[in-house]
Tab-separated table of C-alpha atoms in Angstrom:
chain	number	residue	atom	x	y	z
A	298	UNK	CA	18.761	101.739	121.763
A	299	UNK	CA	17.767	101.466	125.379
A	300	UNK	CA	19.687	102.866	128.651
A	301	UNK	CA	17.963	100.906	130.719
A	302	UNK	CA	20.697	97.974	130.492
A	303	UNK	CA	24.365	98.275	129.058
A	304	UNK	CA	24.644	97.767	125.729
A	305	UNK	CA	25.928	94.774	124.020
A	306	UNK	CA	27.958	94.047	120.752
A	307	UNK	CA	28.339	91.396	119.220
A	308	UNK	CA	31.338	91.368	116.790
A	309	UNK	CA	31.587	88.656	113.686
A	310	UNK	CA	34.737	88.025	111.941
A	311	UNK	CA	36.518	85.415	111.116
A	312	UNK	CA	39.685	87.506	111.375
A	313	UNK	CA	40.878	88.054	115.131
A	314	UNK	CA	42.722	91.195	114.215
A	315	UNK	CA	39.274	92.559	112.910
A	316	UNK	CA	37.600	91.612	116.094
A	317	UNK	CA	40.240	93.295	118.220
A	318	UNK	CA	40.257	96.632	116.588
A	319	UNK	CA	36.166	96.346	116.403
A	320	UNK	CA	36.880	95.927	120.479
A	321	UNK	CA	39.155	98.345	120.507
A	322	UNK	CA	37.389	101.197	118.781
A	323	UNK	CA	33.850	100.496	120.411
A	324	UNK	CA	34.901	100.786	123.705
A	325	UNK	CA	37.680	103.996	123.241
A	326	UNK	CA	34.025	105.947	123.174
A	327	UNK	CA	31.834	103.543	125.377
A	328	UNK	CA	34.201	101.871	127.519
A	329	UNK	CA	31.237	100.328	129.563
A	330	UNK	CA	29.542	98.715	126.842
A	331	UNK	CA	30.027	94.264	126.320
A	332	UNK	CA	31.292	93.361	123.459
A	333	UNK	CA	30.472	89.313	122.577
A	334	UNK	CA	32.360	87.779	119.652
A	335	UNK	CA	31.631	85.099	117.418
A	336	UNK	CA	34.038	83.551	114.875
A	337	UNK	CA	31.499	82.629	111.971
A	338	UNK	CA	28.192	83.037	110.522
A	339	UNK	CA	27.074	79.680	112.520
A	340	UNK	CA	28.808	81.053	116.036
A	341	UNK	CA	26.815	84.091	115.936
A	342	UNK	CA	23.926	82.397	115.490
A	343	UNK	CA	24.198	80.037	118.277
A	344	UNK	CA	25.128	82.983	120.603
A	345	UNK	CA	21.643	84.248	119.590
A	346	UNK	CA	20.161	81.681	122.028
A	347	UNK	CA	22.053	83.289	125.025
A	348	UNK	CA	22.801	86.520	124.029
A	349	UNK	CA	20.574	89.505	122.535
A	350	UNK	CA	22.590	92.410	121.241
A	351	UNK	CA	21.569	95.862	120.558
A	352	UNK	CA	23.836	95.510	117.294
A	353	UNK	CA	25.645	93.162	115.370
A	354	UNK	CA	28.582	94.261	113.820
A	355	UNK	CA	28.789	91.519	110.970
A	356	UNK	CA	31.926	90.030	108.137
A	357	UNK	CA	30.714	89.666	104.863
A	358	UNK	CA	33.994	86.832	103.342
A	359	UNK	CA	33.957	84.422	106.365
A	360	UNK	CA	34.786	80.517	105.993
A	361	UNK	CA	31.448	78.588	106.448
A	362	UNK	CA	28.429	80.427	106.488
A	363	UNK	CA	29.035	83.902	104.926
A	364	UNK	CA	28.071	87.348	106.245
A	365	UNK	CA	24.994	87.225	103.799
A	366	UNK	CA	23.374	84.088	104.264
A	367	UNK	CA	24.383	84.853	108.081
A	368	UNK	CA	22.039	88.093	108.065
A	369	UNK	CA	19.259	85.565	107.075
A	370	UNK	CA	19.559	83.314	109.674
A	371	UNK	CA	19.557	86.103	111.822
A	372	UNK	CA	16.716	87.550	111.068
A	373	UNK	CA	14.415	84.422	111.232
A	374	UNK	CA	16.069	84.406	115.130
A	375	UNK	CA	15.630	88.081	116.015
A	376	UNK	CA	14.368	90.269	113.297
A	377	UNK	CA	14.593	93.469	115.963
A	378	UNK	CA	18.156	93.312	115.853
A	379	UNK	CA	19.660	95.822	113.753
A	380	UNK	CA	22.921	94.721	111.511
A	381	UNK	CA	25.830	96.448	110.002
A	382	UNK	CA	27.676	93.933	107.678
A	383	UNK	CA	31.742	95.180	107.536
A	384	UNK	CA	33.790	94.247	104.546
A	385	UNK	CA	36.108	95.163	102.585
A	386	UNK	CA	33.822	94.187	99.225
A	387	UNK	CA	32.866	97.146	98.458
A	388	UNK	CA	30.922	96.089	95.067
A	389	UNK	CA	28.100	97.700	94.259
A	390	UNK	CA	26.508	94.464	94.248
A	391	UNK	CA	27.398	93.896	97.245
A	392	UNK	CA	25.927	97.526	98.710
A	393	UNK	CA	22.675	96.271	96.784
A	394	UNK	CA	22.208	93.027	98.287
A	395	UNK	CA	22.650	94.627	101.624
A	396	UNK	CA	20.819	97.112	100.807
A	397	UNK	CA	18.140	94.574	100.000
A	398	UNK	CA	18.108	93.056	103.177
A	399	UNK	CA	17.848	95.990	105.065
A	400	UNK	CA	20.775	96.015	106.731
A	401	UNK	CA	24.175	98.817	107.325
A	402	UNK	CA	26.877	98.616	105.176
A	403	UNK	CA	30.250	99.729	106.226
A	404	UNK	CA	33.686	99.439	104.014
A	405	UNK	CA	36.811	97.977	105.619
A	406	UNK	CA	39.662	98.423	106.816
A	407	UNK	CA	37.782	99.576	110.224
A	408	UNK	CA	38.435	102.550	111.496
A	409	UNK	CA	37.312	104.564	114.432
A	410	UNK	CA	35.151	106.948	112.302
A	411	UNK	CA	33.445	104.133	110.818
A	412	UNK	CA	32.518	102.805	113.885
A	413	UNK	CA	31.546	105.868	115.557
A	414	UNK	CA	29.676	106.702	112.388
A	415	UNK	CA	27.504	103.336	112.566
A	416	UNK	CA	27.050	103.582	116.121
A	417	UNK	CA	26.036	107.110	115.574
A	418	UNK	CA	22.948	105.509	112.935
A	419	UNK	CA	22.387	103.121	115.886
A	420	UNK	CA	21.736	105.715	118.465
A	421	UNK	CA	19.713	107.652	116.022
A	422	UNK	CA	17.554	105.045	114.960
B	128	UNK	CA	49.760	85.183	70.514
B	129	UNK	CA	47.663	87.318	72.647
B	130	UNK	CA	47.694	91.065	72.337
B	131	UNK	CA	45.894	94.027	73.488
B	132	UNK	CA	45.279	97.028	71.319
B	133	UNK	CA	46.590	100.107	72.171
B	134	UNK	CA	43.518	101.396	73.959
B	135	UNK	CA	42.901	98.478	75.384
B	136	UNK	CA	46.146	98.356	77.035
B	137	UNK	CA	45.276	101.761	77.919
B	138	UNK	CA	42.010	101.440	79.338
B	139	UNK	CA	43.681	98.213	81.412
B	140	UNK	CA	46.435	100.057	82.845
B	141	UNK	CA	43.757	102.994	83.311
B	142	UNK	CA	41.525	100.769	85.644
B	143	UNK	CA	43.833	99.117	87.459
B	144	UNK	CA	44.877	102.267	88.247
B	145	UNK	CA	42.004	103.441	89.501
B	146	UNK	CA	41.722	100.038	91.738
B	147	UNK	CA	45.181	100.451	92.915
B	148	UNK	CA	44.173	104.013	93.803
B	149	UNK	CA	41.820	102.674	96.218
B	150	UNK	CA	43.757	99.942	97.417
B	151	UNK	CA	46.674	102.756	98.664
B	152	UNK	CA	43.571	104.887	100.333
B	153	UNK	CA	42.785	101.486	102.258
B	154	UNK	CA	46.318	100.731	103.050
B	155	UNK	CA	46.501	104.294	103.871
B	156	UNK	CA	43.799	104.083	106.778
B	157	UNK	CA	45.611	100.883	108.045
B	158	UNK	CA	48.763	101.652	108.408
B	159	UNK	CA	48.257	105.416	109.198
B	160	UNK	CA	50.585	106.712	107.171
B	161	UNK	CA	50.410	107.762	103.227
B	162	UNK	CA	51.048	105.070	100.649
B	163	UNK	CA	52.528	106.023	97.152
B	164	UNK	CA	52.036	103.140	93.974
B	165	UNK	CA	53.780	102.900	90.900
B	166	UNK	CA	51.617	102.780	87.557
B	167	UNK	CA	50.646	99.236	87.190
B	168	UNK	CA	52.972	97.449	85.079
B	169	UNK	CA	51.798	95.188	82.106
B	170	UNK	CA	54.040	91.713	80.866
B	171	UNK	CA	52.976	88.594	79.370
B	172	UNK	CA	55.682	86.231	81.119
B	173	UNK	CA	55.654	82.161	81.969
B	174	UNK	CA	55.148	81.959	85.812
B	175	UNK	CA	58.484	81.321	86.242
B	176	UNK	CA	59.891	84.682	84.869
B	177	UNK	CA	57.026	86.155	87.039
B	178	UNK	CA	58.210	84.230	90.163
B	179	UNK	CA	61.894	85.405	89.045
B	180	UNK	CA	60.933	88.833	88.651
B	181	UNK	CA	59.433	88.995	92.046
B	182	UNK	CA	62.147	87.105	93.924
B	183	UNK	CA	65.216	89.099	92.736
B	184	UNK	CA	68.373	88.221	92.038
B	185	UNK	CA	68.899	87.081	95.325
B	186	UNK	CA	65.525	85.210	95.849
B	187	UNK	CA	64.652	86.656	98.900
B	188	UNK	CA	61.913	85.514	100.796
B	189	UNK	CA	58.354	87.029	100.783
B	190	UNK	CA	55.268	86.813	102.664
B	191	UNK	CA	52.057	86.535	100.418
B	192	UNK	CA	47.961	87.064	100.368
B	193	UNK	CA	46.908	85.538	97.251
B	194	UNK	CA	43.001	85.432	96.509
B	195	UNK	CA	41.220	83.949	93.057
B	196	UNK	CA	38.394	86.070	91.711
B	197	UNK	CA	36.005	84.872	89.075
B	198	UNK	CA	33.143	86.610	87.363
B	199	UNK	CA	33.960	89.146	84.295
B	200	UNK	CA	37.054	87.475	83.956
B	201	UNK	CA	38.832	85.228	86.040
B	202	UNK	CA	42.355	86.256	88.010
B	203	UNK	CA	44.839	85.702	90.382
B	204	UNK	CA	45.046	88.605	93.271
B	205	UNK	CA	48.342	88.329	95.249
B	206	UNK	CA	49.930	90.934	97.613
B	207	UNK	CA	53.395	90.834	99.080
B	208	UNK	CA	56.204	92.271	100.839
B	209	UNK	CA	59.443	91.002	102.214
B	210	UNK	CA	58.959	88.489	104.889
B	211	UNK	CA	61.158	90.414	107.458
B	212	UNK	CA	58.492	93.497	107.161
B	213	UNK	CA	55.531	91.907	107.859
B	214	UNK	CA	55.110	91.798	111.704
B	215	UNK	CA	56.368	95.672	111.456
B	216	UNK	CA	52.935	96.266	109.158
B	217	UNK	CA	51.032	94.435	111.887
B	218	UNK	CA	52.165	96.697	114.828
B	219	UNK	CA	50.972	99.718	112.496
B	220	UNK	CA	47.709	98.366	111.697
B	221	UNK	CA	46.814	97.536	115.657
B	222	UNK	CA	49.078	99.933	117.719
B	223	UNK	CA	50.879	99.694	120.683
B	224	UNK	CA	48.375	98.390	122.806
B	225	UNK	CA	49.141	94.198	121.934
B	226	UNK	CA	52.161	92.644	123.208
B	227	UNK	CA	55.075	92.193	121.190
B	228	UNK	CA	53.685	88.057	121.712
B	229	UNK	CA	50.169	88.488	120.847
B	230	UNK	CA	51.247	90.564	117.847
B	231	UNK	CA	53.407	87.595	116.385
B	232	UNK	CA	49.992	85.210	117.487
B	233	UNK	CA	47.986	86.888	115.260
B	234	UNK	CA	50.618	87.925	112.321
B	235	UNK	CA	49.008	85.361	109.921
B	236	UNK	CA	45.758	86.414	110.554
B	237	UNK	CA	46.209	90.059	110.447
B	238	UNK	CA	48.314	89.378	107.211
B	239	UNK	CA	45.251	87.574	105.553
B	240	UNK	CA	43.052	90.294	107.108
B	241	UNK	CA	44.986	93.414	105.477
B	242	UNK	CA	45.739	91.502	101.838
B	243	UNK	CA	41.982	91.125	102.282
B	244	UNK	CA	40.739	94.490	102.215
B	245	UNK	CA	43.639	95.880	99.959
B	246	UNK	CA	42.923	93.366	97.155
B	247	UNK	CA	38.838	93.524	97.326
B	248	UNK	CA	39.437	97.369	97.340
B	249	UNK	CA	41.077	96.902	94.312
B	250	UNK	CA	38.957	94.204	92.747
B	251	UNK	CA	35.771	96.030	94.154
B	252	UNK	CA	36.367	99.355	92.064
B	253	UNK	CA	37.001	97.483	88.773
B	254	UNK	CA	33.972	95.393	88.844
B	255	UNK	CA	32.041	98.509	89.826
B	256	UNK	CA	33.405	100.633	86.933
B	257	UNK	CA	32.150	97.318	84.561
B	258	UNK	CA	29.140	97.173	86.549
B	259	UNK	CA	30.233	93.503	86.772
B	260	UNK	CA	30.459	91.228	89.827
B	261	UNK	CA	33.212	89.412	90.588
B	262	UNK	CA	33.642	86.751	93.709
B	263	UNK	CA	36.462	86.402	95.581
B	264	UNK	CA	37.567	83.341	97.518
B	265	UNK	CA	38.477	83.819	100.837
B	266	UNK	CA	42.523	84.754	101.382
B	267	UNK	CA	45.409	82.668	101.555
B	268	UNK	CA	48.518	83.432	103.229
B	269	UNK	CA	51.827	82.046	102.338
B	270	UNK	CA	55.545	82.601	102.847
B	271	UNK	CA	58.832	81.456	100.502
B	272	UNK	CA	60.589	82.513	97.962
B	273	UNK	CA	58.368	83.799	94.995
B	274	UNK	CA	59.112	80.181	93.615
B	275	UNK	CA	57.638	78.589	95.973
B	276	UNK	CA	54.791	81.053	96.141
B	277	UNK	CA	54.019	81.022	92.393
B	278	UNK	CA	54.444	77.565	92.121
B	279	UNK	CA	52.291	76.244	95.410
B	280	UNK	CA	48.704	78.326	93.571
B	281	UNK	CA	46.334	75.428	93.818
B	282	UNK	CA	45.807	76.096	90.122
B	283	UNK	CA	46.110	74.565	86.660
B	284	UNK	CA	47.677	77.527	84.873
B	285	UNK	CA	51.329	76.290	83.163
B	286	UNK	CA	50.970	78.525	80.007
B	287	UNK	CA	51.560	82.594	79.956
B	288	UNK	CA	50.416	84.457	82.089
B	289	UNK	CA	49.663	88.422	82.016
B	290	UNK	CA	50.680	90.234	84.975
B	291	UNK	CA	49.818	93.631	86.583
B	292	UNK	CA	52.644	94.594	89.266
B	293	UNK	CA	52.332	97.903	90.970
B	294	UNK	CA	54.855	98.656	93.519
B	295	UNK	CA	53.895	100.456	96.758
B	296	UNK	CA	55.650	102.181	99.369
B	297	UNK	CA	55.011	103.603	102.820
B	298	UNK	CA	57.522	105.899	102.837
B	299	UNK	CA	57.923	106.328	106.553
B	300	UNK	CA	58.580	103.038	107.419
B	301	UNK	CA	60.769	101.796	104.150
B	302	UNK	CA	58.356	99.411	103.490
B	303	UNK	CA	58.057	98.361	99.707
B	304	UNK	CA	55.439	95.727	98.779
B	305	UNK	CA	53.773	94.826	95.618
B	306	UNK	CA	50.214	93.689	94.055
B	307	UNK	CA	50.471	91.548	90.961
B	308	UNK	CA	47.125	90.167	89.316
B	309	UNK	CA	48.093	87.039	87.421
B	310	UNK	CA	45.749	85.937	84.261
B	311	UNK	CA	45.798	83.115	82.349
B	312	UNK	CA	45.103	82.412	78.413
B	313	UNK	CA	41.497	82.050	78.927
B	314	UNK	CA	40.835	84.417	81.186
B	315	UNK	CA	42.758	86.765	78.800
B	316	UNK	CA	40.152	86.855	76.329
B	317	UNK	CA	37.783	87.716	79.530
B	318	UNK	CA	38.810	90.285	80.420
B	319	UNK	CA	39.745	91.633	76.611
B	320	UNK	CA	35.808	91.488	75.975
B	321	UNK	CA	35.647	93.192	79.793
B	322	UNK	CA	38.008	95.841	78.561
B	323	UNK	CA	36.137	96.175	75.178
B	324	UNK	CA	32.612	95.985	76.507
B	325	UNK	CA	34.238	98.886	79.075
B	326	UNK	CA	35.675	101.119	75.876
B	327	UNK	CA	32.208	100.816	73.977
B	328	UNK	CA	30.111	102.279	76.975
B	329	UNK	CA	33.074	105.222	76.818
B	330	UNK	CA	31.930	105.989	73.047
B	331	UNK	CA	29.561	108.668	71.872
């Protein structure tokens, strides 16, 4: 992750109470860092146009495009961005398939630890 | 009539259990506080009784996250608590730093949000114990009167149903909710081949 510009989030959910607490927790340890928001699969997406994030923080159960067909689309946009999907679907088939396309996989509800802890990967990396 | 053998009815209860157990750990961690459950509860009722059962004598009114899951065998998911107690569940799962406004703005959505990750916590640890996948659809959240709850399900099930209720509590706050998994006939033999198939990997 570079210091040579502030770092950017951007937060997917369809659920505003998700994004909020995503917001919330981010910026209680980095309370200079941007956090973008998109409301679906197809938002996020678009905002790849004007935006380029240093993560994206990403729903799996969303109206519309999902999380996983999301992470595709993506990736064909900017395959450099690194992705944690969030859900509460915690199936193994669901660790697999992210697994598969090489992305993080974090369990819901969201917590602080969770975030710190996939930040934490991020900064590692 | 349908019937489960006695370890089948065992290894049911068993693995919802087990789901349920997860489920409180996730309701834990959003409402920061420890959440006890009741040993899930097993009837084979019309949805009426259910909706009867539910409501109370005095039919009180209930908010409700209901999601379908299909796969292994197909259910019903619904979560609930009394209407009157659900922006109070809010304000613990985002703190004091929203406004008493904003809170009731996003009620709904927070509602959908938490009956989300509580019923995929569940329905995440049985299919993983099956090694079995089952998709959800995305939530719904309704309140009524369990009447009006059971009966608005955008489904076609009329017949008995077979219901799982596990009562929770966060003790704290004297706030008592309850999961119930609804399944009709067909998906009855579902998950009674799910249950078997389950018992037969158990076997020397």
């Amino acid at each position: 992750m570079s210091n040579a510009k502030t770092t950017t989030i951007l937060v997917v959910d369809d659920s505003r109470v998700s994004r909020l607490l995503s917001r919330q927790f981010i910026l209680h340890n980095h309370p200079d860092w941007i956090i973008e928001e998109a409301v679906t699969g197809e938002e996020a997406v678009t905002k790849l146009s004007s935006i380029s994030p240093d993560l994206i923080l990403l729903d799996v159960n969303m109206p519309g495009m999902g999380g996983l067909a999301a992470v595709v689309k993506l990736r064909e946009i900017s395959p450099e961005i690194p992705i944690c999907l969030m859900t509460a679907n915690v199936q193994d088939a669901t660790r697999e398939k992210a697994h598969n396309l090489g992305v993080q996989f974090a369990e819901k509800p969201i917590t602080q630890a969770r975030i710190d802890h996939v930040i934490a990967q991020l900064e590692n990396a | 009539m349908f019937q489960l053998d006695e370890l089948q009815h065992d290894a049911l209860v068993e693995l919802f259990n087990q789901g349920v157990g997860q489920a409180a750990a996730a309701m834990s961690q959003i409402v920061h506080e420890e959440v006890t459950m009741s040993v899930p509860l097993i009837t084979f009722q019309s949805r009426a009784e259910v909706a009867q059962e539910l409501g109370g004598p005095e039919a009180r009114r209930i908010c409700a996250v209901t999601q379908t899951y299909q796969g292994a065998f197909n259910t019903e998911a619904m979560l609930m608590f009394p209407e009157e107690k659900s922006l109070e569940i809010v304000r613990l799962m985002v703190g004091q730093s929203v406004t008493m406004e904003e809170l009731s703005e996003m009620e709904q959505e927070a509602m959908s949000e938490i009956g989300n990750i509580i019923l995929n916590s569940c329905m995440s640890t049985l299919a993983n114990i099956a090694g079995k996948e089952l998709h959800g659809s995305l939530p719904i959240y309704r309140i009524g009167t369990s009447d009006q709850i059971l009966g608005s399900s955008d489904n076609q099930w009329s017949g008995m149903v077979l219901t799982l209720k596990i009562d929770f509590n966060i003790e704290k706050h004297e706030i008592n909710g309850y999961v119930a998994f609804l399944l009709d006939t067909t998906a009855l033999h579902d998950l009674q081949a799910y249950l078997q198939q389950y018992l037969s990997g158990l076997m020397p």
